[in-house]
Short mmCIF file of C-alpha atoms and ligand atoms in Angstrom, two decimals:
data_model
loop_
_atom_site.label_atom_id
_atom_site.label_comp_id
_atom_site.label_asym_id
_atom_site.label_seq_id
_atom_site.Cartn_x
_atom_site.Cartn_y
_atom_site.Cartn_z
CA UNK E 105 -4.71 32.02 29.15
CA UNK E 106 -7.26 33.95 26.89
CA UNK E 107 -9.01 32.53 23.96
CA UNK E 108 -9.91 34.59 20.61
CA UNK E 109 -13.15 35.49 22.33
CA UNK E 110 -11.46 36.96 25.32
CA UNK E 111 -12.83 34.23 27.51
CA UNK E 112 -10.33 33.06 30.28
CA UNK E 113 -9.58 29.50 29.93
CA UNK E 114 -8.00 27.17 32.52
CA UNK E 115 -5.83 24.28 31.77
CA UNK E 116 -3.62 22.18 34.12
CA UNK E 117 -0.02 21.79 33.44
CA UNK E 118 2.82 19.30 34.89
CA UNK E 119 6.29 18.70 34.78
CA UNK E 120 7.73 15.50 36.64
CA UNK E 121 11.46 15.75 37.19
CA UNK E 122 12.09 11.87 37.66
CA UNK E 123 15.93 11.44 37.68
CA UNK E 124 19.11 13.44 37.07
CA UNK E 125 21.74 10.78 37.68
CA UNK E 126 23.12 10.88 34.26
CA UNK E 127 22.40 14.51 33.32
CA UNK E 128 19.82 17.35 33.40
CA UNK E 129 16.29 16.30 33.50
CA UNK E 130 15.15 15.67 29.79
CA UNK E 131 11.95 14.61 28.20
CA UNK E 132 9.02 15.93 26.24
CA UNK E 133 6.06 17.96 26.98
CA UNK E 134 2.38 16.71 25.72
CA UNK E 135 -0.56 18.64 25.18
CA UNK E 136 -3.50 16.55 25.01
CA UNK E 137 -6.87 16.32 26.67
CA UNK E 138 -5.98 12.98 28.32
CA UNK E 139 -3.09 14.23 30.12
CA UNK E 140 -3.09 14.06 33.90
CA UNK E 141 -0.43 13.35 36.48
CA UNK E 142 -0.48 9.59 35.86
CA UNK E 143 0.27 9.73 32.22
CA UNK E 144 3.16 12.27 32.94
CA UNK E 145 4.45 9.93 35.60
CA UNK E 146 4.71 6.84 33.35
CA UNK E 147 6.35 8.53 30.52
CA UNK E 148 8.75 10.18 32.66
CA UNK E 149 9.74 6.70 34.16
CA UNK E 150 10.28 5.29 30.73
CA UNK E 151 12.18 8.29 29.70
CA UNK E 152 14.70 7.67 32.58
CA UNK E 153 15.74 4.39 30.99
CA UNK E 154 15.32 5.14 27.42
CA UNK E 155 17.70 8.29 27.92
CA UNK E 156 20.17 6.02 29.66
CA UNK E 157 20.11 3.70 26.62
CA UNK E 158 21.20 6.50 24.38
CA UNK E 159 24.44 6.80 26.13
CA UNK E 160 24.01 10.61 26.03
CA UNK E 161 24.35 12.68 29.30
CA UNK E 162 20.50 13.19 29.96
CA UNK E 163 18.32 12.49 32.86
CA UNK E 164 14.76 11.56 32.68
CA UNK E 165 11.53 13.86 32.96
CA UNK E 166 8.17 14.44 31.20
CA UNK E 167 5.53 17.26 31.17
CA UNK E 168 2.51 18.61 29.57
CA UNK E 169 -0.87 19.94 29.96
CA UNK E 170 -4.50 18.72 29.39
CA UNK E 171 -4.88 21.54 26.85
CA UNK E 172 -6.26 20.52 23.70
CA UNK E 173 -4.68 21.93 20.65
CA UNK E 174 -7.10 20.62 18.15
CA UNK E 175 -9.08 23.57 16.45
CA UNK E 176 -7.30 26.16 18.12
CA UNK E 177 -5.81 29.09 16.33
CA UNK E 178 -2.01 30.00 16.15
CA UNK E 179 -2.77 32.84 18.59
CA UNK E 180 -4.67 30.76 21.13
CA UNK E 181 -1.62 28.30 20.98
CA UNK E 182 0.78 31.04 21.59
CA UNK E 183 -1.08 32.63 24.60
CA UNK E 184 -1.41 29.23 26.17
CA UNK E 185 2.43 28.33 25.52
CA UNK E 186 3.10 31.76 27.06
CA UNK E 187 0.96 31.06 30.16
CA UNK E 188 2.40 27.77 30.66
CA UNK E 189 5.88 28.97 30.32
CA UNK E 190 5.66 31.86 32.76
CA UNK E 191 5.44 29.16 35.49
CA UNK E 192 7.49 26.48 33.91
CA UNK E 193 10.41 28.63 33.31
CA UNK E 194 11.60 28.95 37.18
CA UNK E 195 12.18 24.92 36.92
CA UNK E 196 14.02 24.91 33.75
CA UNK E 197 17.55 25.63 32.76
CA UNK E 198 20.24 23.92 30.39
CA UNK E 199 21.94 22.42 33.17
CA UNK E 200 18.76 21.65 35.24
CA UNK E 201 15.83 20.59 32.97
CA UNK E 202 15.58 20.69 29.18
CA UNK E 203 11.93 19.99 27.78
CA UNK E 204 11.10 19.34 24.08
CA UNK E 205 8.02 18.03 22.18
CA UNK E 206 5.65 15.17 22.38
CA UNK E 207 2.06 14.74 21.17
CA UNK E 208 0.71 18.11 20.37
CA UNK E 209 3.95 19.87 20.85
CA UNK E 210 6.10 20.55 17.67
CA UNK E 211 8.04 23.09 16.11
CA UNK E 212 5.47 25.88 16.43
CA UNK E 213 4.88 25.27 20.21
CA UNK E 214 8.70 25.03 20.88
CA UNK E 215 8.92 28.29 19.38
CA UNK E 216 6.28 30.15 21.35
CA UNK E 217 7.72 28.53 24.64
CA UNK E 218 11.19 29.69 23.64
CA UNK E 219 10.34 33.08 23.22
CA UNK E 220 8.57 33.28 26.27
CA UNK E 221 11.41 31.89 28.15
CA UNK E 222 13.60 34.40 26.76
CA UNK E 223 11.47 37.04 27.43
CA UNK E 224 10.91 36.42 31.22
CA UNK E 225 14.44 35.26 31.96
CA UNK E 226 16.36 37.84 29.87
CA UNK E 227 18.70 34.94 28.56
CA UNK E 228 19.30 33.66 25.24
CA UNK E 229 19.74 30.14 26.51
CA UNK E 230 19.76 27.81 23.42
CA UNK E 231 20.07 24.82 25.42
CA UNK E 232 16.87 25.14 27.50
CA UNK E 233 14.71 23.53 25.00
CA UNK E 234 15.20 21.18 22.18
CA UNK E 235 13.26 20.83 18.70
CA UNK E 236 14.05 24.31 18.04
CA UNK E 237 13.77 25.73 14.58
CA UNK E 238 16.66 25.60 12.17
CA UNK E 239 18.20 28.97 12.17
CA UNK E 240 17.60 29.66 16.02
CA UNK E 241 19.50 26.76 17.62
CA UNK E 242 17.52 23.95 16.20
CA UNK E 243 19.31 20.66 15.11
CA UNK E 244 18.88 19.11 11.50
CA UNK E 245 17.43 15.88 11.72
CA UNK E 246 15.57 16.44 14.98
CA UNK E 247 12.11 16.37 13.12
CA UNK E 248 12.81 13.28 11.43
CA UNK E 249 14.77 11.46 14.37
CA UNK E 250 12.13 9.54 16.32
CA UNK E 251 10.65 7.97 13.20
CA UNK E 252 14.24 7.37 11.40
CA UNK E 253 15.49 6.23 14.49
CA UNK E 254 12.47 3.31 14.87
CA UNK E 255 13.27 2.25 11.52
CA UNK E 256 16.91 1.94 12.02
CA UNK E 257 16.14 -0.13 15.10
CA UNK E 258 13.75 -2.43 13.05
CA UNK E 259 16.49 -2.76 10.55
CA UNK E 260 19.21 -4.06 13.17
CA UNK E 261 16.44 -6.57 14.76
CA UNK E 262 15.91 -7.91 11.20
CA UNK E 263 19.80 -8.01 10.36
CA UNK E 264 20.18 -10.30 13.49
CA UNK E 265 17.66 -12.63 11.96
CA UNK E 266 19.39 -12.55 8.50
CA UNK E 267 16.47 -10.63 6.99
CA UNK E 268 15.91 -7.05 5.98
CA UNK E 269 13.07 -4.29 5.36
CA UNK E 270 13.44 -4.49 1.52
CA UNK E 271 10.21 -5.52 0.00
CA UNK E 272 8.27 -5.93 3.46
CA UNK E 273 4.62 -4.80 3.64
CA UNK E 274 4.26 -2.37 6.66
CA UNK E 275 1.75 -0.80 8.78
CA UNK E 276 2.38 2.53 10.70
CA UNK E 277 -0.24 3.76 12.91
CA UNK E 278 -0.57 7.51 13.53
CA UNK E 279 0.20 10.21 11.09
CA UNK E 280 2.06 12.63 13.15
CA UNK E 281 5.67 13.50 13.45
CA UNK E 282 6.84 10.00 14.41
CA UNK E 283 4.66 8.10 11.89
CA UNK E 284 5.40 10.42 9.01
CA UNK E 285 9.12 9.84 9.31
CA UNK E 286 8.93 6.31 9.92
CA UNK E 287 7.01 6.00 6.73
CA UNK E 288 9.64 8.02 4.91
CA UNK E 289 12.62 5.82 6.07
CA UNK E 290 10.86 2.53 5.66
CA UNK E 291 10.14 3.80 1.85
CA UNK E 292 13.84 4.83 1.64
CA UNK E 293 14.98 1.32 2.73
CA UNK E 294 12.76 -0.38 0.21
CA UNK E 295 9.67 -1.37 2.24
CA UNK E 296 6.11 -0.46 1.43
CA UNK E 297 3.89 1.22 3.97
CA UNK E 298 0.02 0.30 3.06
CA UNK E 299 -1.66 2.00 6.12
CA UNK E 300 -1.56 4.98 8.73
CA UNK E 301 -4.20 6.42 10.85
CA UNK E 302 -5.39 9.25 13.05
CA UNK E 303 -7.71 9.06 16.09
CA UNK E 304 -10.66 9.10 13.98
CA UNK E 305 -9.77 6.43 11.25
CA UNK E 306 -7.58 4.51 9.21
CA UNK E 307 -6.34 4.78 5.73
CA UNK E 308 -5.53 1.77 3.63
CA UNK E 309 -3.46 2.38 0.27
CA UNK E 310 -2.46 -0.94 -1.17
CA UNK E 311 0.13 0.56 -3.67
CA UNK E 312 1.53 2.67 -0.90
CA UNK E 313 0.96 5.56 1.15
CA UNK E 314 1.69 8.81 -0.54
CA UNK E 315 3.78 10.50 2.04
CA UNK E 316 4.07 13.94 0.36
CA UNK E 317 0.13 14.21 0.78
CA UNK E 318 0.11 13.18 4.38
CA UNK E 319 2.69 15.60 4.99
CA UNK E 320 0.82 18.38 3.45
CA UNK E 321 -2.51 17.40 5.03
CA UNK E 322 -1.05 16.86 8.68
CA UNK E 323 2.08 19.30 8.83
CA UNK E 324 1.07 22.22 6.73
CA UNK E 325 -2.85 22.15 6.50
CA UNK E 326 -3.50 20.35 9.96
CA UNK E 327 -6.24 18.45 8.42
CA UNK E 328 -7.84 14.78 9.36
CA UNK E 329 -6.33 11.90 7.47
CA UNK E 330 -9.76 11.21 6.30
CA UNK E 331 -9.14 13.72 3.55
CA UNK E 332 -6.55 11.49 2.11
CA UNK E 333 -9.08 9.52 -0.10
CA UNK E 334 -10.20 12.43 -1.87
CA UNK E 335 -6.90 12.82 -3.55
CA UNK E 336 -6.47 8.97 -4.18
CA UNK E 337 -9.69 7.15 -5.37
CA UNK E 338 -8.07 3.80 -5.19
CA UNK E 339 -7.36 4.11 -1.27
CA UNK E 340 -9.75 3.33 1.37
CA UNK E 341 -10.73 5.25 4.60
CA UNK E 342 -12.20 3.02 7.31
CA UNK E 343 -13.63 5.39 9.93
CA UNK E 344 -13.20 4.13 13.47
CA UNK E 345 -11.24 1.21 11.93
CA UNK E 346 -8.72 -0.89 13.59
CA UNK E 347 -5.21 -0.73 11.69
CA UNK E 348 -3.90 -3.86 13.22
CA UNK E 349 -6.47 -6.07 11.28
CA UNK E 350 -4.53 -4.95 8.18
CA UNK E 351 -2.12 -7.77 7.36
CA UNK E 352 1.79 -6.78 7.44
CA UNK E 353 5.21 -8.17 7.91
CA UNK E 354 6.33 -5.07 9.96
CA UNK E 355 4.21 -2.86 12.32
CA UNK E 356 5.48 0.35 13.80
CA UNK E 357 2.81 1.49 16.35
CA UNK E 358 3.47 5.22 16.33
CA UNK E 359 0.47 6.76 17.67
CA UNK E 360 0.05 6.59 21.41
CA UNK E 361 -0.08 4.45 24.39
CA UNK E 362 -2.05 1.13 24.86
CA UNK E 363 -3.01 1.18 20.99
CA UNK E 364 -2.19 -2.57 20.68
CA UNK E 365 -3.92 -4.92 23.04
CA UNK E 366 -3.56 -8.80 23.32
CA UNK E 367 -6.09 -9.31 20.83
CA UNK E 368 -4.57 -6.94 18.32
CA UNK E 369 -1.15 -8.52 18.92
CA UNK E 370 -2.89 -11.89 18.21
CA UNK E 371 -4.24 -10.57 15.00
CA UNK E 372 -0.82 -9.31 13.74
CA UNK E 373 0.96 -12.40 14.58
CA UNK E 374 -1.64 -14.59 12.77
CA UNK E 375 -1.51 -12.38 9.72
CA UNK E 376 2.21 -12.99 9.28
CA UNK E 377 3.77 -10.02 11.43
CA UNK E 378 7.45 -10.92 12.06
CA UNK E 379 8.66 -7.33 13.60
CA UNK E 380 7.43 -4.58 15.63
CA UNK E 381 9.21 -1.28 16.25
CA UNK E 382 7.45 1.08 18.66
CA UNK E 383 7.65 4.45 17.62
CA UNK E 384 5.26 5.63 20.39
CA UNK E 385 5.59 5.38 24.15
CA UNK E 386 4.21 2.11 25.56
CA UNK E 387 1.69 1.48 22.57
CA UNK E 388 1.47 -2.11 23.51
CA UNK E 389 -0.32 -3.35 26.61
CA UNK E 390 1.27 -5.97 28.83
CA UNK E 391 -0.98 -8.70 27.20
CA UNK E 392 0.07 -7.72 23.94
CA UNK E 393 3.82 -7.71 24.81
CA UNK E 394 3.29 -11.45 26.04
CA UNK E 395 1.73 -12.39 22.75
CA UNK E 396 4.79 -11.04 20.79
CA UNK E 397 7.34 -12.53 23.26
CA UNK E 398 5.78 -15.88 23.01
CA UNK E 399 5.46 -15.87 19.32
CA UNK E 400 9.30 -15.09 19.35
CA UNK E 401 9.00 -12.32 16.82
CA UNK E 402 11.36 -9.30 16.93
CA UNK E 403 9.60 -6.93 19.23
CA UNK E 404 11.32 -3.58 19.99
CA UNK E 405 9.98 -1.79 22.93
CA UNK E 406 9.64 1.95 22.77
CA UNK E 407 12.27 2.84 25.37
CA UNK E 408 14.73 1.15 22.90
CA UNK E 409 13.25 1.77 19.55
CA UNK E 410 12.08 5.19 19.70
CA UNK E 411 15.00 6.59 21.60
CA UNK E 412 16.19 8.37 18.51
CA UNK E 413 14.20 11.60 19.14
CA UNK E 414 15.63 12.19 22.52
CA UNK E 415 19.03 10.99 21.29
CA UNK E 416 19.03 13.84 18.70
CA UNK E 417 17.95 16.36 21.22
CA UNK E 418 20.93 15.57 23.12
CA UNK E 419 22.80 15.99 19.75
CA UNK E 420 21.12 19.30 19.56
CA UNK E 421 22.34 20.35 23.05
CA UNK E 422 25.75 19.30 22.10
CA UNK E 423 25.54 21.78 19.05
CA UNK E 424 24.19 24.59 21.32
CA UNK E 425 26.92 23.98 23.86
CA UNK E 426 29.56 24.41 21.17
CA UNK E 427 27.63 26.99 19.27
CA UNK E 428 27.99 25.06 16.21
CA UNK E 429 25.60 23.53 13.57
CA UNK E 430 26.05 20.24 11.78
CA UNK E 431 25.05 19.10 8.37
CA UNK E 432 22.23 16.65 7.79
CA UNK E 433 24.32 13.94 6.61
CA UNK E 434 26.45 14.12 9.68
CA UNK E 435 23.68 14.35 12.29
CA UNK E 436 21.78 11.48 10.45
CA UNK E 437 24.90 9.28 10.61
CA UNK E 438 25.24 10.01 14.23
CA UNK E 439 21.55 8.96 14.81
CA UNK E 440 22.20 5.78 12.92
CA UNK E 441 25.26 4.83 15.21
CA UNK E 442 23.31 5.59 18.21
CA UNK E 443 20.36 3.46 17.20
CA UNK E 444 22.86 0.55 16.10
CA UNK E 445 24.53 0.93 19.18
CA UNK E 446 21.21 0.83 21.48
CA UNK E 447 20.28 -2.32 19.48
CA UNK E 448 23.54 -3.88 20.27
CA UNK E 449 23.55 -2.97 23.96
CA UNK E 450 19.93 -4.55 24.54
CA UNK E 451 20.55 -7.60 22.58
CA UNK E 452 23.57 -8.34 24.17
CA UNK E 453 22.20 -7.57 27.80
CA UNK E 454 19.31 -9.78 27.11
CA UNK E 455 21.79 -12.62 25.98
CA UNK E 456 23.86 -12.10 29.08
CA UNK E 457 20.76 -12.61 31.25
CA UNK E 458 19.64 -15.65 29.69
CA UNK E 459 16.73 -14.04 27.54
CA UNK E 460 18.20 -14.13 24.02
CA UNK E 461 16.10 -12.04 21.40
CA UNK E 462 14.11 -10.40 24.58
CA UNK E 463 14.64 -6.87 23.91
CA UNK E 464 12.36 -5.92 26.89
CA UNK E 465 14.56 -7.73 29.22
CA UNK E 466 17.86 -6.20 27.32
CA UNK E 467 16.49 -2.55 27.53
CA UNK E 468 15.30 -2.69 31.05
CA UNK E 469 18.29 -4.21 32.55
CA UNK E 470 20.82 -2.07 30.33
CA UNK E 471 18.93 1.11 31.39
CA UNK E 472 18.36 0.36 35.00
CA UNK E 473 21.96 -0.72 35.56
CA UNK E 474 23.48 2.43 34.04
CA UNK E 475 21.13 4.74 36.01
CA UNK E 476 21.46 2.88 39.34
CA UNK E 477 25.32 2.63 39.07
CA UNK E 478 25.35 6.48 38.83
CA UNK E 479 23.03 7.01 41.65
CA UNK E 480 25.05 4.65 43.86
CA UNK E 481 28.27 6.45 42.93
CA UNK E 482 26.77 9.90 43.82
CA UNK E 483 25.92 8.73 47.47
CA UNK E 484 22.40 7.31 48.21
CA UNK E 485 21.73 10.01 51.04
N1 LIG B 514 9.05 13.05 23.52
C1 LIG B 514 9.94 12.38 22.94
C2 LIG B 514 10.32 11.07 23.70
O1 LIG B 514 9.25 10.57 23.98
C3 LIG B 514 11.33 13.35 23.01
C4 LIG B 514 11.74 13.69 24.19
C5 LIG B 514 12.93 14.69 23.91
O2 LIG B 514 13.50 15.18 22.90
O3 LIG B 514 13.50 15.41 25.07
O4 LIG B 514 11.41 10.55 23.99
#
């Protein structure tokens, strides 16, 4: 692709089509300098079981590129997306492989990718990508879905323990699409989020994060979270800080993989954290997961807790297939039902296998059995 100085730039792109036993390959695209084949493989592997848990007819895949969107102009983003799609398009199709967004890929990127797919294939194939804009095939609630869904899952985990989100002090890492809508739903359900972050640092605001400001800074102006403090003198910016040192009852890691290690998990538990809902994919290391499970707090692994995003992508595909568009209320109700059902399935499966309250066991077994059963039915050779 060509940058604004007319210099040719090279990036590497990937798509790992992992499993199509339950439906067309489905999973997001990540644009981030850390992307290499190993990251796309682990994300694609997790996606298989996450997608199975949603109960929707979707297989598992992931893709992306080591392209860094940070500091790029809209035109550079467009030219990169066009270059990437020029190759990717031959592998896609509404019945074959349906990408969406992930880190670094939102509505703007999906628009450029869709335009290029249409241009090259001469097809208006709405169902080939999800996360599309409202007005040209996108679904209401898709933007909010991952964050909202994570909070619905947290709500269900607390319900089993005769508790609720009402009045809880929460910490949500990140300040991207997942974090923003996790904060929004937590606030709607009566909790208070006191901290969020980006890769440079942490914002602590004891009276509660001003979400409209975060939305403006991150979604519209594409600025860093450090700028938050210039609008709220009573908030604090901790450059390079560790968000897990801020005491909370509920944590929603919503930034990226491996953001909570064993030590962070211990700090959270020691400070009184009773529930963790993973908005990101694999944000907790194996050592961290062990700490949460040993402490018997409510721990919702990403493949269950953050499945609301891809589930709503499947609802978008459903609307595209019937050339329909649903209301916000109707779609959010469907998302809530799906998350409630994922919680019930993972809770009951854990119980059945003698690991009551262990959502890791519940999610892995329930997801695996569904996929394996279909694969065996389809014939192994
Ligand atoms: N990237 C999201 C995930 O990790 C969404 C994928 C999709 O909607 O296809 O599940």
